[in-house]
Amino acid sequence: MNFAQEVPLEPGGLQMRFGVAERLEYGRNLALDVPEEGNGFIASTILSFGLSSETRTQTLELDVVTGLRLQDLPDNPDTFDVGDSRLDFGYTRDAANSGLALDAEYLRFDVGFLRSLTDFEDEDGFITLPADFASLTGEGTRSDYLLGFAFDGGRENLIGYNLGLFASGINYSETGDDEFDDSDTIIGEAGLTFALSPVTSTSLTYTKEKYEEDDIDQTDRDTDTIAFGVSHESSDRTRIDATIGYTDVTERREVSGDRDESGVVGNLGVFHDVANGTVFGEYDSSLNATGRLDRLIVGRTLPIPDGDFAFSLGAAHRPDGSVDPIGALLFDRDFGQNFLRIRLSRDILSDTDDEYTVTNVVDLGYLWRLTPVSQFGLRATYAITEATVTEPRTELGFFSAVYSHELTDDWRFNAGFDYRVSEDDAGRATSPQVFAAIGKEFFWRR
C-alpha cells in the first residue's frame, strides 16, 4: 500500500492535519510471488493524522498513518485487513546552553507488498540501503521500531557533554518461513567536548552497542568503541576533522562459532572551499565481527545554474583482501518549470550478520509541471546487493509514471502505472499495475 501524499504543516503555533484517501490498484502478481500469480485487485482506505507545535525553544511533531485494505488476489481472495501503518514522533527542546531530543518511530507493513526504495532516502536524497535489505521481500508482517534519547549541555562552555540512548528492533509474524529473524539493537553513548580555541575543538566519546538476533545461532554481539576527535579550521576555507580510537567486537554464536575482533579505528577528512563549491577527501577505517573495512574517497561539490552537481570516487578494502571501487554522483537541475534528478551510488554495506557486501543504486527522476495545478512524473530506482556468506544476491527495482492534479486546495487526485521487480535465490518476480487515488486534507490551526 502506498500512503497518500502528505502536505507538511507550516512552522509555528499548534496545528493539526486530518487526511483521508482512497486508492485502487489492479495488476499482475501484486504480492511479487515466486512463481508469479495472476491478476489481482486492492482497494485501500488510508487515514492520516498530523500534529505540530513550534515555539521559540521547543518543537513537537506527531504523524500517524494507517490503512484499511480490501484485496482480491489469486492466493488470497476477498480478504480485509489493516494495511501498512506508521507512527513518527519527535520532540526537541533547545535552551541557551543545552538541548534535548526525543524520537519514536513505528512501522508495520506486509512484507509481500514490496516497500519502495524511496523509503530509505537520506538527507541528501541518496537511497541508503538498510542492513537487512535482503529481508524486504517475502511473506508475512514486519514491524520496525526505533526509540531515541539525546541530551547535550555546555554548548557555550569550554567543556561540554552529551548523552544518547537508542533502541531499535525488527519483529516478523505469520511468515511461514525460517528465513526471517527477529532482532533488537541498543546503543548507548556518552561524550565530552572541549573548545580549545575559536577554530579548534576536541571530543572524547564512548559508544556501547548490543545486538541480539533470534536466528539459528542466537547471535549476541557486543561492540565497544572509544574515540578521540579533533576538528580544526586551518583557514577560512579549510577544515580538518580527525578521529582515532579503539573498537572491540565480541560475538557469540551457538552454531557457527564465536567471532572476536579488536583494533585501532579512525577517520580523517579534509574539506576545502573553493570559489564554486568544495573539494574534499576522506579516509575511514572501521571494524566489525568480520574484520576491518578501509575506505578512501575524494570528491567535489559544484553549484551549477538552476541546480547542483556533486561526485565522489574512491576504493574500499574488505577483510578478504578484495578492493572495490566506490563512489557517488548527484545531479539536480531545473529546466524552467520541470525538474531532473539523478543519483548514482556504489558502496559497501555491512548486513545484519556483519558481512560486507557491495551495493549499487540507481535513482532517476523527471517531473513535468503541466499546469499550475497538475504535473506528471517519472521515477526509476534499482538496487543490487552482491551475495555474501549468509545472504543471496538481491535485486529490487521500481518504475513509476504518475499524473497528479490538485482538484481544489484540499483535494488531490493521482493516477499512474507502477512496475516492480525483485530477484534473489528464490527466483525472479515482476508486477505491472495501474492505480488511481483521491484524497483530502483537513487543517486546523490555533
PDB file of C-alpha atoms in Angstrom, residues 272-388:
ATOM      1  CA  HIS A 272      38.456  22.949   1.263  1.00  0.00           C
ATOM      2  CA  ASP A 273      36.075  25.610  -0.036  1.00  0.00           C
ATOM      3  CA  VAL A 274      36.845  26.970  -3.482  1.00  0.00           C
ATOM      4  CA  ALA A 275      35.191  29.743  -5.464  1.00  0.00           C
ATOM      5  CA  ASN A 276      32.469  27.443  -6.767  1.00  0.00           C
ATOM      6  CA  GLY A 277      31.967  24.619  -4.289  1.00  0.00           C
ATOM      7  CA  THR A 278      34.018  22.335  -2.063  1.00  0.00           C
ATOM      8  CA  VAL A 279      36.804  19.827  -2.635  1.00  0.00           C
ATOM      9  CA  PHE A 280      37.132  17.066  -0.052  1.00  0.00           C
ATOM     10  CA  GLY A 281      38.941  13.857   0.775  1.00  0.00           C
ATOM     11  CA  GLU A 282      38.120  11.285   3.463  1.00  0.00           C
ATOM     12  CA  TYR A 283      39.745   8.125   4.818  1.00  0.00           C
ATOM     13  CA  ASP A 284      37.929   5.805   7.216  1.00  0.00           C
ATOM     14  CA  SER A 285      38.987   2.565   8.926  1.00  0.00           C
ATOM     15  CA  SER A 286      36.392   0.584  10.897  1.00  0.00           C
ATOM     16  CA  LEU A 287      35.908  -2.865  12.439  1.00  0.00           C
ATOM     17  CA  ASN A 288      33.028  -5.291  12.796  1.00  0.00           C
ATOM     18  CA  ALA A 289      32.783  -9.008  13.612  1.00  0.00           C
ATOM     19  CA  THR A 290      34.039  -9.952  10.132  1.00  0.00           C
ATOM     20  CA  GLY A 291      37.121  -7.739  10.199  1.00  0.00           C
ATOM     21  CA  ARG A 292      38.414  -4.384   9.007  1.00  0.00           C
ATOM     22  CA  LEU A 293      36.969  -2.177   6.281  1.00  0.00           C
ATOM     23  CA  ASP A 294      39.115   0.661   4.870  1.00  0.00           C
ATOM     24  CA  ARG A 295      37.533   3.341   2.675  1.00  0.00           C
ATOM     25  CA  LEU A 296      39.192   6.216   0.810  1.00  0.00           C
ATOM     26  CA  ILE A 297      37.247   8.758  -1.260  1.00  0.00           C
ATOM     27  CA  VAL A 298      37.817  12.148  -2.862  1.00  0.00           C
ATOM     28  CA  GLY A 299      35.065  14.353  -4.164  1.00  0.00           C
ATOM     29  CA  ARG A 300      33.755  17.690  -5.321  1.00  0.00           C
ATOM     30  CA  THR A 301      30.578  19.705  -4.887  1.00  0.00           C
ATOM     31  CA  LEU A 302      29.780  22.217  -7.615  1.00  0.00           C
ATOM     32  CA  PRO A 303      26.794  24.573  -7.757  1.00  0.00           C
ATOM     33  CA  ILE A 304      25.529  24.944 -11.327  1.00  0.00           C
ATOM     34  CA  PRO A 305      22.922  27.284 -12.828  1.00  0.00           C
ATOM     35  CA  ASP A 306      19.476  26.203 -11.589  1.00  0.00           C
ATOM     36  CA  GLY A 307      20.863  23.112  -9.891  1.00  0.00           C
ATOM     37  CA  ASP A 308      23.537  21.188  -8.019  1.00  0.00           C
ATOM     38  CA  PHE A 309      26.272  18.754  -9.008  1.00  0.00           C
ATOM     39  CA  ALA A 310      28.461  16.598  -6.766  1.00  0.00           C
ATOM     40  CA  PHE A 311      30.536  13.463  -7.114  1.00  0.00           C
ATOM     41  CA  SER A 312      32.925  11.259  -5.158  1.00  0.00           C
ATOM     42  CA  LEU A 313      35.298   8.482  -6.216  1.00  0.00           C
ATOM     43  CA  GLY A 314      37.292   6.053  -4.145  1.00  0.00           C
ATOM     44  CA  ALA A 315      38.038   2.487  -3.135  1.00  0.00           C
ATOM     45  CA  ALA A 316      37.216   0.143  -0.268  1.00  0.00           C
ATOM     46  CA  HIS A 317      39.380  -2.697   1.062  1.00  0.00           C
ATOM     47  CA  ARG A 318      37.465  -5.581   2.657  1.00  0.00           C
ATOM     48  CA  PRO A 319      38.729  -8.189   5.152  1.00  0.00           C
ATOM     49  CA  ASP A 320      39.019 -10.868   2.449  1.00  0.00           C
ATOM     50  CA  GLY A 321      41.567  -8.704   0.632  1.00  0.00           C
ATOM     51  CA  SER A 322      39.278  -7.570  -2.181  1.00  0.00           C
ATOM     52  CA  VAL A 323      39.410  -3.934  -3.312  1.00  0.00           C
ATOM     53  CA  ASP A 324      36.188  -2.465  -4.688  1.00  0.00           C
ATOM     54  CA  PRO A 325      35.630   0.882  -6.430  1.00  0.00           C
ATOM     55  CA  ILE A 326      33.063   3.072  -4.664  1.00  0.00           C
ATOM     56  CA  GLY A 327      31.595   6.470  -5.353  1.00  0.00           C
ATOM     57  CA  ALA A 328      28.502   8.592  -5.842  1.00  0.00           C
ATOM     58  CA  LEU A 329      27.038  11.096  -8.294  1.00  0.00           C
ATOM     59  CA  LEU A 330      24.382  13.739  -7.630  1.00  0.00           C
ATOM     60  CA  PHE A 331      22.827  15.948 -10.307  1.00  0.00           C
ATOM     61  CA  ASP A 332      19.780  18.193  -9.820  1.00  0.00           C
ATOM     62  CA  ARG A 333      18.613  20.677 -12.438  1.00  0.00           C
ATOM     63  CA  ASP A 334      15.574  22.857 -13.029  1.00  0.00           C
ATOM     64  CA  PHE A 335      14.517  23.240 -16.647  1.00  0.00           C
ATOM     65  CA  GLY A 336      12.014  26.050 -16.413  1.00  0.00           C
ATOM     66  CA  GLN A 337       9.047  24.520 -14.594  1.00  0.00           C
ATOM     67  CA  ASN A 338      10.437  20.989 -14.967  1.00  0.00           C
ATOM     68  CA  PHE A 339      12.968  19.191 -12.779  1.00  0.00           C
ATOM     69  CA  LEU A 340      15.560  16.429 -13.328  1.00  0.00           C
ATOM     70  CA  ARG A 341      17.238  14.427 -10.568  1.00  0.00           C
ATOM     71  CA  ILE A 342      19.984  11.794 -10.847  1.00  0.00           C
ATOM     72  CA  ARG A 343      21.515   9.771  -8.002  1.00  0.00           C
ATOM     73  CA  LEU A 344      24.077   7.018  -8.597  1.00  0.00           C
ATOM     74  CA  SER A 345      25.982   5.284  -5.816  1.00  0.00           C
ATOM     75  CA  ARG A 346      28.214   2.290  -5.186  1.00  0.00           C
ATOM     76  CA  ASP A 347      29.285   1.474  -1.640  1.00  0.00           C
ATOM     77  CA  ILE A 348      29.978  -1.269   0.908  1.00  0.00           C
ATOM     78  CA  LEU A 349      27.150  -2.349   3.209  1.00  0.00           C
ATOM     79  CA  SER A 350      27.521  -4.284   6.460  1.00  0.00           C
ATOM     80  CA  ASP A 351      24.472  -6.571   6.766  1.00  0.00           C
ATOM     81  CA  THR A 352      22.835  -7.904   9.930  1.00  0.00           C
ATOM     82  CA  ASP A 353      25.403 -10.715  10.094  1.00  0.00           C
ATOM     83  CA  ASP A 354      28.255  -8.178   9.874  1.00  0.00           C
ATOM     84  CA  GLU A 355      29.147  -9.483   6.407  1.00  0.00           C
ATOM     85  CA  TYR A 356      30.326  -6.843   3.920  1.00  0.00           C
ATOM     86  CA  THR A 357      28.619  -6.638   0.534  1.00  0.00           C
ATOM     87  CA  VAL A 358      28.855  -4.285  -2.447  1.00  0.00           C
ATOM     88  CA  THR A 359      25.717  -2.220  -3.116  1.00  0.00           C
ATOM     89  CA  ASN A 360      24.775  -0.454  -6.343  1.00  0.00           C
ATOM     90  CA  VAL A 361      21.873   2.007  -6.512  1.00  0.00           C
ATOM     91  CA  VAL A 362      20.434   3.916  -9.480  1.00  0.00           C
ATOM     92  CA  ASP A 363      17.789   6.599  -8.885  1.00  0.00           C
ATOM     93  CA  LEU A 364      16.452   8.680 -11.797  1.00  0.00           C
ATOM     94  CA  GLY A 365      13.502  11.040 -11.927  1.00  0.00           C
ATOM     95  CA  TYR A 366      11.922  13.720 -14.083  1.00  0.00           C
ATOM     96  CA  LEU A 367       8.963  15.970 -13.282  1.00  0.00           C
ATOM     97  CA  TRP A 368       6.898  17.931 -15.808  1.00  0.00           C
ATOM     98  CA  ARG A 369       4.736  20.737 -14.440  1.00  0.00           C
ATOM     99  CA  LEU A 370       1.867  20.707 -16.925  1.00  0.00           C
ATOM    100  CA  THR A 371      -0.215  23.489 -15.361  1.00  0.00           C
ATOM    101  CA  PRO A 372      -0.147  25.369 -12.029  1.00  0.00           C
ATOM    102  CA  VAL A 373      -2.266  22.546 -10.532  1.00  0.00           C
ATOM    103  CA  SER A 374      -1.105  19.423 -12.400  1.00  0.00           C
ATOM    104  CA  GLN A 375       2.117  17.551 -13.035  1.00  0.00           C
ATOM    105  CA  PHE A 376       3.461  14.311 -14.492  1.00  0.00           C
ATOM    106  CA  GLY A 377       6.421  12.475 -13.057  1.00  0.00           C
ATOM    107  CA  LEU A 378       8.664   9.546 -13.964  1.00  0.00           C
ATOM    108  CA  ARG A 379      10.797   7.752 -11.370  1.00  0.00           C
ATOM    109  CA  ALA A 380      13.064   4.730 -11.746  1.00  0.00           C
ATOM    110  CA  THR A 381      15.033   3.182  -8.867  1.00  0.00           C
ATOM    111  CA  TYR A 382      17.087  -0.009  -8.883  1.00  0.00           C
ATOM    112  CA  ALA A 383      19.275  -1.545  -6.182  1.00  0.00           C
ATOM    113  CA  ILE A 384      21.566  -4.582  -6.212  1.00  0.00           C
ATOM    114  CA  THR A 385      23.500  -6.152  -3.349  1.00  0.00           C
ATOM    115  CA  GLU A 386      26.075  -8.852  -4.062  1.00  0.00           C
ATOM    116  CA  ALA A 387      25.870 -12.252  -2.375  1.00  0.00           C
ATOM    117  CA  THR A 388      27.610 -12.847   0.957  1.00  0.00           C
TER     118      THR A 388
END
